[in-house]
Coordinates of C-alpha atoms in Angstrom, one line a residue:
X20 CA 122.9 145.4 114.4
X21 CA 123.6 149.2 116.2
X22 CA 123.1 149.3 119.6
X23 CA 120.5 152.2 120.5
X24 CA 121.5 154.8 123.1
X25 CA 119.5 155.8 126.1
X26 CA 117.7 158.9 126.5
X27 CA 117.4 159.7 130.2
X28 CA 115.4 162.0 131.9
X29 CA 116.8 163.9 135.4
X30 CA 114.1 165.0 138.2
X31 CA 115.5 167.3 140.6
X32 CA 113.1 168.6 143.6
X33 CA 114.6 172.5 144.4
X34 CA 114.5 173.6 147.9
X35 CA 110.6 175.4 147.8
X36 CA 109.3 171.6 146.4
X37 CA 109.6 172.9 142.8
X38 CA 110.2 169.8 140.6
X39 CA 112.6 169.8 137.9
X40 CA 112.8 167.8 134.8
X41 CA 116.2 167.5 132.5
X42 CA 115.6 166.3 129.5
X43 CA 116.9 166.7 125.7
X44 CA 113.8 167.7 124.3
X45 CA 114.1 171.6 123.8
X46 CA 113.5 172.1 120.6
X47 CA 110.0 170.8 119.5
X48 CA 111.3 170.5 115.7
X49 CA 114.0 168.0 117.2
X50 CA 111.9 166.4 119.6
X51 CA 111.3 163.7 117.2
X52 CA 114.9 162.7 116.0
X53 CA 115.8 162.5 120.0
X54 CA 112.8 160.2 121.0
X55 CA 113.6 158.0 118.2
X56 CA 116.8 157.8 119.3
X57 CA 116.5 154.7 122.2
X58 CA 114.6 153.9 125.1
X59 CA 113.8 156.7 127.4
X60 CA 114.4 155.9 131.5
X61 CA 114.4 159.0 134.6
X62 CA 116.0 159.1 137.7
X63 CA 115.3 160.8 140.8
X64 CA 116.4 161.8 144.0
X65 CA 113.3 162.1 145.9
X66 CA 110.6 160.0 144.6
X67 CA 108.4 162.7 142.6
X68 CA 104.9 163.5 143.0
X69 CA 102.4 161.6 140.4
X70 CA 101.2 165.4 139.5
X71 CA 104.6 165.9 138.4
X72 CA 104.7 162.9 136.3
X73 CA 102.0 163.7 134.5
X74 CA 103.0 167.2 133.8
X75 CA 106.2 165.6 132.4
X76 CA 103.8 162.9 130.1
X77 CA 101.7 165.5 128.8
X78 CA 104.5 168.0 127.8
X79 CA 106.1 165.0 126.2
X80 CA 102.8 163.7 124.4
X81 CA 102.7 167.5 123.4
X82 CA 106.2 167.1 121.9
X83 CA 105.4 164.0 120.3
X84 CA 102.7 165.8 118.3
X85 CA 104.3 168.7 117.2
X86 CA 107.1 166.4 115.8
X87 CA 104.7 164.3 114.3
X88 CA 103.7 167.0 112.5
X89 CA 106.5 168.6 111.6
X90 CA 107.9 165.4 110.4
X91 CA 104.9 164.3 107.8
X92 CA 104.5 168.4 107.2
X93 CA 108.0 167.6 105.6
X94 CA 107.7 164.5 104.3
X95 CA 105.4 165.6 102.3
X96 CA 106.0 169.2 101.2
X97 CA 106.7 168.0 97.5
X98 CA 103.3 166.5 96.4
X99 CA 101.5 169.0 98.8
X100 CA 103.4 171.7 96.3
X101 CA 102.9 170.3 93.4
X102 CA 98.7 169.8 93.9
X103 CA 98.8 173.3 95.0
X104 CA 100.8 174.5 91.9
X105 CA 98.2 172.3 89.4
X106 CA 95.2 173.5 91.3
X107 CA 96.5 177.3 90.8
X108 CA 96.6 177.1 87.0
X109 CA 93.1 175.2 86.8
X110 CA 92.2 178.0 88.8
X111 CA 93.7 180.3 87.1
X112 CA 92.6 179.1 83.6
X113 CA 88.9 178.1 84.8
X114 CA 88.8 182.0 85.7
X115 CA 90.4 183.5 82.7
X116 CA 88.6 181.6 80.1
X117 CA 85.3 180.5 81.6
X118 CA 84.2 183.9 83.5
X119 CA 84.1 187.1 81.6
X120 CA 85.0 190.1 83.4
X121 CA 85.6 193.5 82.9
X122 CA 89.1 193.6 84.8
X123 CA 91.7 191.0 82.8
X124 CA 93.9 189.2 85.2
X125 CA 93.5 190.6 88.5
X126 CA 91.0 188.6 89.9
X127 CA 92.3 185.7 87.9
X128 CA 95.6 186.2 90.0
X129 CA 93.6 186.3 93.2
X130 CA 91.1 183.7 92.9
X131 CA 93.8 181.1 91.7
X132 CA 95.9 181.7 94.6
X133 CA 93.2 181.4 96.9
X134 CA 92.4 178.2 95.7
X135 CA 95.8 177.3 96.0
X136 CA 96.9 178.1 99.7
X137 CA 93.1 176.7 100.6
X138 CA 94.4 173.3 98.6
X139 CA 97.7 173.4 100.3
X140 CA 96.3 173.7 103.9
X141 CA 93.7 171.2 103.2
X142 CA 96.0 168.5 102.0
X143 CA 98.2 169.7 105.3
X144 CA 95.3 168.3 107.1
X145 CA 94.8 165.6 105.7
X146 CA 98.4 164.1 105.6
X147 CA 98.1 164.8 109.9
X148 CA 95.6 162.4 109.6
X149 CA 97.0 159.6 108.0
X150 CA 98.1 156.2 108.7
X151 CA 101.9 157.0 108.4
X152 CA 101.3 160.0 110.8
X153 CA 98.9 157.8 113.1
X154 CA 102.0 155.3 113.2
X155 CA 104.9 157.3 114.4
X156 CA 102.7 158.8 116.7
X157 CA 101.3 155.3 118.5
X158 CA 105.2 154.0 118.6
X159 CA 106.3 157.4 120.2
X160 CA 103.1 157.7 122.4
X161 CA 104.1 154.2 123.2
X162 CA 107.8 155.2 123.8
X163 CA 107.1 158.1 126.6
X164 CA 104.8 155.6 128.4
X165 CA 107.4 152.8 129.1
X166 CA 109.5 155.6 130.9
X167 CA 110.5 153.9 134.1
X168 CA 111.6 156.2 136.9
X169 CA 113.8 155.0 139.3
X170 CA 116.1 156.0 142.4
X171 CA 119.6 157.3 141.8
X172 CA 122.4 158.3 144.4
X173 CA 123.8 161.0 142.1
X174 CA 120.8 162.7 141.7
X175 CA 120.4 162.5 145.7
X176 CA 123.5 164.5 146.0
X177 CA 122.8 166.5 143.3
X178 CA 119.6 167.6 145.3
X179 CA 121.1 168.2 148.4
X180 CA 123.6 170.4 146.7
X181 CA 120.6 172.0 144.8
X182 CA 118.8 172.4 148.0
X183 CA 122.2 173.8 149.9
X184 CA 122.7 176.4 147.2
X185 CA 119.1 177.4 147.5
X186 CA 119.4 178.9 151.0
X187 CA 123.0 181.0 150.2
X188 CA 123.1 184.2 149.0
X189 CA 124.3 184.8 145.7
X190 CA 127.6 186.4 146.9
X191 CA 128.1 183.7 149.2
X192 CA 127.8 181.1 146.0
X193 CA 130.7 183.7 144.4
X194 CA 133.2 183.1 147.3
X195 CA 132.9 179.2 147.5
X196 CA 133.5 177.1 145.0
X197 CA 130.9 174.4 145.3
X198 CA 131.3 172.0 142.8
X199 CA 134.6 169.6 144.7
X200 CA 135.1 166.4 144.2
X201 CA 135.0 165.8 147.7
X202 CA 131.2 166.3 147.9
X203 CA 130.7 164.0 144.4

C-alpha cells in the first residue's frame, strides 16, 4: 500500500496584521487532484485569528466545489454529448417532417440546436447533483475540515524576517542579502 503525502498549508502574519495563507491550491481546475492527494495540516507562526481561518475554509470549500464540478463536468462529457447529439436530430427531424413551413431548413437548423445546448446544460445540472458528485464533495468537505493548525519555529522565523523586510526600503532590501544561513 502507497504511502500518501501531506499537503500543508503556511500562515504567515505580514508586518500591518495582514494574514497570509500558502497553499498549493491555485489553479481551481487542479484543486481537486491536490486535495486528493493526502491529509492536509497548517502551520503558523503566530496563532492566527479565527476570522482568518474561516476565510481560508471558505475559499477552500469554494475550491472544493468548483473541482467537484469540473471533475463530474468531465466525467461525464461523453454521454452528456451524445444525448445532446440524439436530441438534435429528433429535433431536427420532428421540425422538418412534422411542421410545414414556408422556409426549408433554417428554422429546422435552429430549433434543433436549441434543443440541443438546452439538453446539454440541463443534463450539466443534473450530473452536479448526483450521488457520485455529492460523494467526492462530502470526503473533500470532510478533508479541509480535519485541517489541524499548529505552531512551527520556521514559520516564526520566517515571520520575523517577513516583518523585518516589511519596514526596509526597497533599495535597502537590494544591498543586503537577507536570506543567510545564519538567520535560518
Amino acid at each position: 500500500m502507497e504511502e500518501r503525502e501531506g499537503i500543508t498549508i503556511f500562515h504567515l502574519y505580514r508586518k500591518d496584521g495582514m494574514a497570509i495563507f500558502l497553499h498549493p491550491f491555485n489553479n481551481p481546475d487542479r484543486a481537486l487532484e491536490v486535495l486528493e492527494k493526502g491529509e492536509l495540516k497548517g502551520i503558523y507562526g503566530k496563532e492566527p485569528r479565527v476570522e482568518s481561518l474561516t476565510l481560508l475554509r471558505n475559499d477552500l470549500y469554494r475550491m472544493v466545489e468548483d473541482g467537484v464540478n469540473y471533475w463530474i463536468a468531465d466525467r461525464r462529457f461523453v454521454p452528456r454529448f451524445i444525448g445532446s447529439a440524439g436530441v438534435f436530430i429528433v429535433a431536427y427531424l420532428f421540425f422538418g417532417f412534422v411542421v410545414r413551413d414556408p422556409i426549408p431548413f433554417v428554422d429546422e437548423l435552429v430549433l434543433a440546436s436549441v434543443s440541443a445546448v438546452v439538453t446539454y446544460f440541463l443534463i450539466l445540472k443534473r450530473n452536479k447533483k448526483s450521488s457520485d458528485a455529492l460523494k467526492k464533495r462530502v470526503e473533500l468537505r470532510t478533508k479541509v475540515d480535519r485541517i489541524h493548525f499548529s505552531e512551527d519555529p520556521f514559520v516564526k522565523r520566517v515571520e520575523q524576517l517577513l516583518e523585518k523586510t516589511d519596514s526596509e526600503s526597497p533599495e535597502a532590501l537590494l544591498t543586503n542579502p537577507l536570506f543567510t544561513e545564519e538567520e535560518f
